[in-house]
Short mmCIF file of N, CA and C and ligand atoms in Angstrom, two decimals:
data_model
loop_
_atom_site.label_atom_id
_atom_site.label_comp_id
_atom_site.label_asym_id
_atom_site.label_seq_id
_atom_site.Cartn_x
_atom_site.Cartn_y
_atom_site.Cartn_z
N MET A 62 -5.49 -14.82 -3.12
CA MET A 62 -4.75 -13.69 -2.53
C MET A 62 -4.22 -12.79 -3.63
N PRO A 63 -4.13 -11.54 -3.34
CA PRO A 63 -3.66 -10.61 -4.37
C PRO A 63 -2.18 -10.81 -4.67
N ASN A 64 -1.87 -10.55 -5.88
CA ASN A 64 -0.51 -10.67 -6.34
C ASN A 64 0.03 -9.27 -6.62
N TYR A 65 1.07 -8.89 -5.88
CA TYR A 65 1.60 -7.55 -6.01
C TYR A 65 2.90 -7.56 -6.79
N GLU A 66 3.05 -6.56 -7.61
CA GLU A 66 4.26 -6.43 -8.40
C GLU A 66 5.14 -5.34 -7.80
N TYR A 67 6.40 -5.67 -7.69
CA TYR A 67 7.34 -4.71 -7.12
C TYR A 67 8.57 -4.55 -7.99
N THR A 68 9.19 -3.40 -7.86
CA THR A 68 10.51 -3.20 -8.43
C THR A 68 11.45 -2.79 -7.31
N CYS A 69 12.59 -3.42 -7.26
CA CYS A 69 13.56 -3.11 -6.21
C CYS A 69 14.29 -1.82 -6.55
N GLY A 70 14.39 -0.95 -5.56
CA GLY A 70 15.08 0.31 -5.76
C GLY A 70 16.59 0.17 -5.64
N GLU A 71 17.05 -0.96 -5.15
CA GLU A 71 18.49 -1.16 -4.99
C GLU A 71 19.12 -1.82 -6.21
N CYS A 72 18.53 -2.95 -6.59
CA CYS A 72 19.14 -3.70 -7.69
C CYS A 72 18.30 -3.64 -8.96
N GLY A 73 17.13 -3.03 -8.86
CA GLY A 73 16.33 -2.83 -10.06
C GLY A 73 15.55 -4.04 -10.53
N LYS A 74 15.58 -5.09 -9.75
CA LYS A 74 14.85 -6.29 -10.16
C LYS A 74 13.35 -6.12 -9.97
N SER A 75 12.62 -6.73 -10.85
CA SER A 75 11.17 -6.77 -10.69
C SER A 75 10.78 -8.13 -10.17
N PHE A 76 9.82 -8.14 -9.30
CA PHE A 76 9.34 -9.41 -8.77
C PHE A 76 7.90 -9.24 -8.34
N SER A 77 7.26 -10.36 -8.17
CA SER A 77 5.89 -10.31 -7.70
C SER A 77 5.78 -11.11 -6.42
N GLN A 78 4.91 -10.65 -5.56
CA GLN A 78 4.71 -11.29 -4.27
C GLN A 78 3.22 -11.52 -4.07
N ILE A 79 2.91 -12.68 -3.60
CA ILE A 79 1.54 -12.92 -3.21
C ILE A 79 1.44 -12.70 -1.71
N LEU A 80 0.67 -11.71 -1.35
CA LEU A 80 0.60 -11.32 0.05
C LEU A 80 -0.84 -11.29 0.51
N THR A 81 -0.99 -11.57 1.78
CA THR A 81 -2.28 -11.27 2.38
C THR A 81 -2.35 -9.77 2.58
N LEU A 82 -3.55 -9.29 2.79
CA LEU A 82 -3.71 -7.85 3.01
C LEU A 82 -2.91 -7.40 4.20
N LYS A 83 -2.87 -8.21 5.22
CA LYS A 83 -2.13 -7.84 6.43
C LYS A 83 -0.65 -7.72 6.14
N GLU A 84 -0.13 -8.67 5.39
CA GLU A 84 1.29 -8.61 5.05
C GLU A 84 1.59 -7.38 4.21
N HIS A 85 0.67 -7.12 3.30
CA HIS A 85 0.86 -5.97 2.43
C HIS A 85 0.85 -4.68 3.24
N GLU A 86 -0.08 -4.58 4.16
CA GLU A 86 -0.19 -3.35 4.95
C GLU A 86 0.97 -3.17 5.90
N SER A 87 1.52 -4.26 6.35
CA SER A 87 2.64 -4.15 7.28
C SER A 87 3.92 -3.78 6.55
N GLY A 88 3.90 -3.86 5.24
CA GLY A 88 5.04 -3.40 4.46
C GLY A 88 6.28 -4.25 4.59
N GLU A 89 6.08 -5.53 4.85
CA GLU A 89 7.23 -6.40 5.06
C GLU A 89 7.68 -7.04 3.75
N VAL A 90 7.88 -6.24 2.76
CA VAL A 90 8.30 -6.78 1.48
C VAL A 90 9.78 -6.52 1.28
N VAL A 91 10.52 -7.56 1.01
CA VAL A 91 11.93 -7.39 0.73
C VAL A 91 12.24 -7.97 -0.65
N CYS A 92 13.24 -7.41 -1.27
CA CYS A 92 13.67 -7.91 -2.57
C CYS A 92 14.25 -9.31 -2.41
N PRO A 93 13.81 -10.24 -3.22
CA PRO A 93 14.32 -11.61 -3.11
C PRO A 93 15.77 -11.72 -3.56
N ALA A 94 16.23 -10.76 -4.31
CA ALA A 94 17.58 -10.83 -4.84
C ALA A 94 18.60 -10.25 -3.87
N CYS A 95 18.30 -9.09 -3.28
CA CYS A 95 19.30 -8.43 -2.45
C CYS A 95 18.80 -8.15 -1.04
N LYS A 96 17.60 -8.59 -0.74
CA LYS A 96 17.02 -8.45 0.59
C LYS A 96 16.77 -7.01 1.01
N SER A 97 16.79 -6.13 0.06
CA SER A 97 16.53 -4.74 0.39
C SER A 97 15.05 -4.51 0.63
N LYS A 98 14.77 -3.60 1.53
CA LYS A 98 13.38 -3.21 1.73
C LYS A 98 13.02 -1.99 0.90
N ASN A 99 13.95 -1.54 0.14
CA ASN A 99 13.73 -0.39 -0.71
C ASN A 99 13.06 -0.84 -2.01
N VAL A 100 11.81 -1.25 -1.86
CA VAL A 100 11.09 -1.74 -3.02
C VAL A 100 9.89 -0.84 -3.31
N GLU A 101 9.60 -0.72 -4.57
CA GLU A 101 8.49 0.11 -4.98
C GLU A 101 7.40 -0.77 -5.58
N GLN A 102 6.21 -0.54 -5.13
CA GLN A 102 5.12 -1.31 -5.71
C GLN A 102 4.73 -0.73 -7.06
N LYS A 103 4.62 -1.60 -8.01
CA LYS A 103 4.16 -1.13 -9.32
C LYS A 103 2.68 -0.88 -9.25
N PRO A 104 2.23 0.08 -10.02
CA PRO A 104 0.79 0.32 -10.09
C PRO A 104 0.08 -0.90 -10.65
N ALA A 105 -0.83 -1.41 -9.88
CA ALA A 105 -1.57 -2.59 -10.33
C ALA A 105 -2.74 -2.16 -11.18
N GLY A 106 -3.42 -3.09 -11.77
CA GLY A 106 -4.65 -2.73 -12.42
C GLY A 106 -4.77 -3.17 -13.85
N PHE A 107 -3.72 -3.69 -14.45
CA PHE A 107 -3.84 -4.09 -15.84
C PHE A 107 -4.72 -5.33 -15.97
N TYR A 108 -4.40 -6.32 -15.18
CA TYR A 108 -5.09 -7.58 -15.37
C TYR A 108 -5.74 -8.10 -14.10
N ALA A 109 -5.31 -7.58 -12.96
CA ALA A 109 -5.74 -8.17 -11.72
C ALA A 109 -7.03 -7.53 -11.20
N VAL A 110 -7.19 -6.29 -11.51
CA VAL A 110 -8.30 -5.57 -10.92
C VAL A 110 -9.50 -5.56 -11.85
N THR A 111 -10.60 -5.91 -11.27
CA THR A 111 -11.83 -5.81 -12.05
C THR A 111 -12.47 -4.46 -11.77
N SER A 112 -12.60 -3.70 -12.78
CA SER A 112 -13.24 -2.41 -12.59
C SER A 112 -14.72 -2.53 -12.91
N LYS A 113 -15.43 -1.61 -12.41
CA LYS A 113 -16.87 -1.65 -12.63
C LYS A 113 -17.20 -1.35 -14.09
N LYS A 114 -18.03 -2.15 -14.61
CA LYS A 114 -18.42 -1.95 -16.00
C LYS A 114 -19.84 -1.43 -16.10
N SER A 115 -20.20 -0.59 -15.25
CA SER A 115 -21.52 0.00 -15.18
C SER A 115 -22.61 -1.07 -15.19
ZN1 ZN B 234 17.06 -5.89 -4.95
#
């Protein structure tokens, strides 16, 4: 399952969540520290995404 990185907009904590695509699309991500739903997904792609290498 994909691992998503988030930063909380309330308390500023960074955390990662392993979500199914359905969970991700439903947007049910809350900050584990303050339970806020005001979380921002970090741009993924450094290590998790395989890009095409021609
Ligand atoms: Zn928080």
